[in-house]
């Protein structure tokens, strides 16, 4: 909720409290006016205890009203507070047998109409008037004319008009406020919440999740090839797709979850009380419904891509982050990882470095956090590196498992595969993104990145076994590689594995100056260099792995 909304609610609460206090003051005055003070000043203190004893019930009701004047509005128990006021007034009327006190009934009627609704105010007015009229009939019988009965009918009408007027004005103000809030908080095109409201709600929900120790998940998705669609059929057609997607989200996401258009063709869904498993199921349901909706669009078949789908990233607190504030960043990372590896999928956030958290002390945790930041910077600097490390991690994991390595050895190879290019943080961005071949001087700079990478992680003791994998992942099996020219089994096994899968991904990835090979062609290229660049036995295992799991290696 926005700051001005908080301020407005606080002002209304303060107004309700003040009105209740004023009511109590008015009731107190009514009692004083009915109390016969024809006593001397010297007798005053003696008379008060007698009065309190003789009117114990009345005093008790007054104390209850005073207590209610402070508590009820603060508890938002406005209905109970209003009924308490009305009851107290009828007690006054019955106790003093004085009908001028009935004018006090205007107060709870007005208060109910203003604070709750026109309908509730009219009910209080009608109920109060009915009780007054029944009292008249009970006391004076059914003989007419009955001036008390007639007076109370007119008075009931006055209360009803008062309730209708005050409640109507309050209702108009409330409806206007809600309409303005909708304009301010909703995206005018898709109908879901907008970016600004999402940020406010996100901060509030994360704080609540941390205080109550409840999970909260975030889903981010965008529409694949939407720019092609917009360019081909125009913004009107693109806007209709966004409207349709918004309608699906409005139907499927229920409070306390919210859906918001984050920008362009990107949408966010915040799901309090959902862990990653529940969020993934929700994401899958949404993806299926939206994909079905998009596939029914006849224009989609005319696109150059032939499809229009969504790609989804999911992250959860506290599973993926302990702070919660970076949940948006983690879901965004999952989304872009999915888009870089293959579109039209759901990606649950995963970072292999997070598995180290249980083995690191506080200082190492800070270094690990810095390392992850460096990786993000490299991804921003080098268009090729973004997604490359994740794919190398995936391929290296499969090959390490194929070699029969135990779980711990596989995990260290995963760390090495994910961090193998971290030394590129020291390389100039112009060298990294140069469209053609680099010069001799530039090549000498690039060749330093394995050494720089191994030095970056040196302070993290938990990654001590990973340093050789990073340092030697460009060594050739015949000793012609760099930086130390190691050969054969002198090259650590993890480095030999990373060498093969790193080359495979480089061969199959499109670059500015060349199109990537097919997986089968890349396998032939790797086999041709078995014994020179690559470990021959690992080459055979890897090629058999690629051919048996072609879908995995062709994404």
mmCIF file of C-alpha atoms in Angstrom, residues 292-439:
data_model
loop_
_atom_site.group_PDB
_atom_site.id
_atom_site.type_symbol
_atom_site.label_atom_id
_atom_site.label_comp_id
_atom_site.label_asym_id
_atom_site.label_seq_id
_atom_site.Cartn_x
_atom_site.Cartn_y
_atom_site.Cartn_z
ATOM 1 C CA UNK A 292 -3.236 -22.735 -25.495
ATOM 2 C CA UNK A 293 -4.623 -19.219 -25.770
ATOM 3 C CA UNK A 294 -1.769 -18.081 -28.019
ATOM 4 C CA UNK A 295 -1.873 -21.177 -30.223
ATOM 5 C CA UNK A 296 -5.502 -20.427 -31.032
ATOM 6 C CA UNK A 297 -4.349 -17.172 -32.637
ATOM 7 C CA UNK A 298 -4.421 -17.672 -36.412
ATOM 8 C CA UNK A 299 -1.747 -15.028 -36.923
ATOM 9 C CA UNK A 300 0.852 -17.066 -35.025
ATOM 10 C CA UNK A 301 1.272 -19.542 -37.897
ATOM 11 C CA UNK A 302 2.287 -16.666 -40.160
ATOM 12 C CA UNK A 303 5.244 -15.681 -37.956
ATOM 13 C CA UNK A 304 8.827 -16.376 -39.119
ATOM 14 C CA UNK A 305 9.258 -18.503 -35.974
ATOM 15 C CA UNK A 306 5.900 -20.236 -36.344
ATOM 16 C CA UNK A 307 5.175 -19.994 -32.631
ATOM 17 C CA UNK A 308 4.397 -17.625 -29.779
ATOM 18 C CA UNK A 309 4.997 -19.087 -26.329
ATOM 19 C CA UNK A 310 6.066 -17.967 -22.852
ATOM 20 C CA UNK A 311 9.270 -18.616 -20.918
ATOM 21 C CA UNK A 312 9.080 -18.647 -17.127
ATOM 22 C CA UNK A 313 11.492 -18.104 -14.225
ATOM 23 C CA UNK A 314 10.628 -19.099 -10.645
ATOM 24 C CA UNK A 315 12.354 -18.324 -7.318
ATOM 25 C CA UNK A 316 11.280 -18.810 -3.695
ATOM 26 C CA UNK A 317 11.997 -17.519 -0.194
ATOM 27 C CA UNK A 318 13.539 -18.907 1.988
ATOM 28 C CA UNK A 319 14.618 -21.799 -0.246
ATOM 29 C CA UNK A 320 16.678 -19.744 -2.682
ATOM 30 C CA UNK A 321 17.413 -16.622 -0.623
ATOM 31 C CA UNK A 322 17.573 -15.791 3.057
ATOM 32 C CA UNK A 323 17.075 -12.052 2.648
ATOM 33 C CA UNK A 324 13.998 -12.118 0.434
ATOM 34 C CA UNK A 325 14.727 -8.700 -1.061
ATOM 35 C CA UNK A 326 16.715 -10.274 -3.918
ATOM 36 C CA UNK A 327 13.888 -12.651 -4.840
ATOM 37 C CA UNK A 328 13.069 -10.533 -7.880
ATOM 38 C CA UNK A 329 16.663 -10.686 -9.086
ATOM 39 C CA UNK A 330 16.828 -14.480 -8.662
ATOM 40 C CA UNK A 331 13.571 -15.072 -10.558
ATOM 41 C CA UNK A 332 14.882 -12.764 -13.272
ATOM 42 C CA UNK A 333 18.095 -14.794 -13.459
ATOM 43 C CA UNK A 334 16.076 -17.989 -13.813
ATOM 44 C CA UNK A 335 14.019 -16.417 -16.609
ATOM 45 C CA UNK A 336 17.019 -15.258 -18.617
ATOM 46 C CA UNK A 337 18.802 -18.547 -18.078
ATOM 47 C CA UNK A 338 15.774 -20.256 -19.607
ATOM 48 C CA UNK A 339 15.693 -17.828 -22.516
ATOM 49 C CA UNK A 340 19.413 -18.207 -23.225
ATOM 50 C CA UNK A 341 19.394 -22.010 -23.121
ATOM 51 C CA UNK A 342 16.017 -22.627 -24.746
ATOM 52 C CA UNK A 343 12.734 -20.724 -24.848
ATOM 53 C CA UNK A 344 9.256 -22.065 -24.091
ATOM 54 C CA UNK A 345 10.142 -23.600 -20.716
ATOM 55 C CA UNK A 346 9.893 -23.110 -16.942
ATOM 56 C CA UNK A 347 13.173 -22.605 -15.114
ATOM 57 C CA UNK A 348 13.362 -22.955 -11.334
ATOM 58 C CA UNK A 349 16.193 -20.841 -9.938
ATOM 59 C CA UNK A 350 19.361 -22.801 -9.280
ATOM 60 C CA UNK A 351 22.926 -21.717 -8.659
ATOM 61 C CA UNK A 352 25.446 -24.454 -8.012
ATOM 62 C CA UNK A 353 27.376 -22.101 -5.706
ATOM 63 C CA UNK A 354 24.408 -22.036 -3.319
ATOM 64 C CA UNK A 355 25.195 -25.642 -2.382
ATOM 65 C CA UNK A 356 28.428 -24.365 -0.794
ATOM 66 C CA UNK A 357 26.635 -22.243 1.781
ATOM 67 C CA UNK A 358 26.580 -24.976 4.402
ATOM 68 C CA UNK A 359 30.364 -25.470 4.212
ATOM 69 C CA UNK A 360 31.478 -21.809 4.295
ATOM 70 C CA UNK A 361 32.165 -19.535 7.243
ATOM 71 C CA UNK A 362 30.914 -15.934 7.233
ATOM 72 C CA UNK A 363 33.984 -14.484 5.496
ATOM 73 C CA UNK A 364 33.812 -17.126 2.765
ATOM 74 C CA UNK A 365 30.096 -16.472 2.358
ATOM 75 C CA UNK A 366 30.891 -12.849 1.608
ATOM 76 C CA UNK A 367 33.541 -13.910 -0.912
ATOM 77 C CA UNK A 368 31.063 -16.319 -2.477
ATOM 78 C CA UNK A 369 28.536 -13.530 -2.798
ATOM 79 C CA UNK A 370 31.186 -11.367 -4.462
ATOM 80 C CA UNK A 371 32.013 -14.218 -6.838
ATOM 81 C CA UNK A 372 28.381 -14.475 -7.900
ATOM 82 C CA UNK A 373 28.379 -10.722 -8.491
ATOM 83 C CA UNK A 374 31.478 -11.058 -10.687
ATOM 84 C CA UNK A 375 29.717 -13.731 -12.728
ATOM 85 C CA UNK A 376 26.806 -11.363 -13.274
ATOM 86 C CA UNK A 377 29.222 -8.669 -14.455
ATOM 87 C CA UNK A 378 30.891 -11.080 -16.877
ATOM 88 C CA UNK A 379 27.506 -12.083 -18.264
ATOM 89 C CA UNK A 380 26.752 -8.413 -18.859
ATOM 90 C CA UNK A 381 30.170 -7.814 -20.496
ATOM 91 C CA UNK A 382 30.313 -10.882 -22.720
ATOM 92 C CA UNK A 383 27.256 -11.762 -24.817
ATOM 93 C CA UNK A 384 28.714 -15.202 -25.506
ATOM 94 C CA UNK A 385 29.453 -16.048 -21.846
ATOM 95 C CA UNK A 386 25.817 -15.434 -20.829
ATOM 96 C CA UNK A 387 24.262 -18.892 -20.786
ATOM 97 C CA UNK A 388 27.542 -20.563 -21.740
ATOM 98 C CA UNK A 389 28.565 -21.343 -18.149
ATOM 99 C CA UNK A 390 25.160 -22.880 -17.403
ATOM 100 C CA UNK A 391 25.349 -25.121 -20.465
ATOM 101 C CA UNK A 392 28.929 -26.163 -19.693
ATOM 102 C CA UNK A 393 27.780 -26.968 -16.146
ATOM 103 C CA UNK A 394 24.975 -29.156 -17.491
ATOM 104 C CA UNK A 395 27.181 -31.006 -19.999
ATOM 105 C CA UNK A 396 30.053 -31.452 -17.499
ATOM 106 C CA UNK A 397 27.650 -32.916 -14.928
ATOM 107 C CA UNK A 398 26.407 -35.504 -17.425
ATOM 108 C CA UNK A 399 29.916 -36.466 -18.523
ATOM 109 C CA UNK A 400 31.236 -36.677 -14.945
ATOM 110 C CA UNK A 401 28.333 -38.955 -14.012
ATOM 111 C CA UNK A 402 28.973 -41.018 -17.154
ATOM 112 C CA UNK A 403 32.565 -41.512 -15.911
ATOM 113 C CA UNK A 404 31.199 -43.090 -12.729
ATOM 114 C CA UNK A 405 32.505 -40.403 -10.369
ATOM 115 C CA UNK A 406 31.052 -40.146 -6.890
ATOM 116 C CA UNK A 407 28.689 -37.361 -5.814
ATOM 117 C CA UNK A 408 31.394 -35.211 -4.199
ATOM 118 C CA UNK A 409 33.685 -35.376 -7.258
ATOM 119 C CA UNK A 410 30.770 -34.512 -9.559
ATOM 120 C CA UNK A 411 29.911 -31.523 -7.367
ATOM 121 C CA UNK A 412 33.450 -30.084 -7.531
ATOM 122 C CA UNK A 413 33.460 -30.502 -11.310
ATOM 123 C CA UNK A 414 30.151 -28.626 -11.364
ATOM 124 C CA UNK A 415 31.746 -25.746 -9.446
ATOM 125 C CA UNK A 416 34.682 -25.710 -11.860
ATOM 126 C CA UNK A 417 32.418 -25.785 -14.915
ATOM 127 C CA UNK A 418 30.307 -22.926 -13.618
ATOM 128 C CA UNK A 419 33.313 -20.772 -12.666
ATOM 129 C CA UNK A 420 35.712 -21.705 -15.477
ATOM 130 C CA UNK A 421 35.399 -18.312 -17.233
ATOM 131 C CA UNK A 422 35.305 -16.091 -14.141
ATOM 132 C CA UNK A 423 38.802 -14.782 -14.994
ATOM 133 C CA UNK A 424 37.307 -12.964 -17.976
ATOM 134 C CA UNK A 425 36.325 -10.213 -15.549
ATOM 135 C CA UNK A 426 39.905 -8.944 -16.077
ATOM 136 C CA UNK A 427 39.591 -8.924 -19.896
ATOM 137 C CA UNK A 428 38.583 -5.742 -21.714
ATOM 138 C CA UNK A 429 35.022 -5.773 -23.022
ATOM 139 C CA UNK A 430 36.197 -4.804 -26.520
ATOM 140 C CA UNK A 431 38.348 -7.940 -26.682
ATOM 141 C CA UNK A 432 35.562 -10.162 -25.370
ATOM 142 C CA UNK A 433 33.029 -8.899 -27.908
ATOM 143 C CA UNK A 434 35.341 -8.438 -30.896
ATOM 144 C CA UNK A 435 33.430 -9.733 -33.957
ATOM 145 C CA UNK A 436 36.446 -11.182 -35.789
ATOM 146 C CA UNK A 437 39.710 -12.826 -34.858
ATOM 147 C CA UNK A 438 41.697 -11.183 -32.068
ATOM 148 C CA UNK A 439 45.238 -9.893 -32.545
#
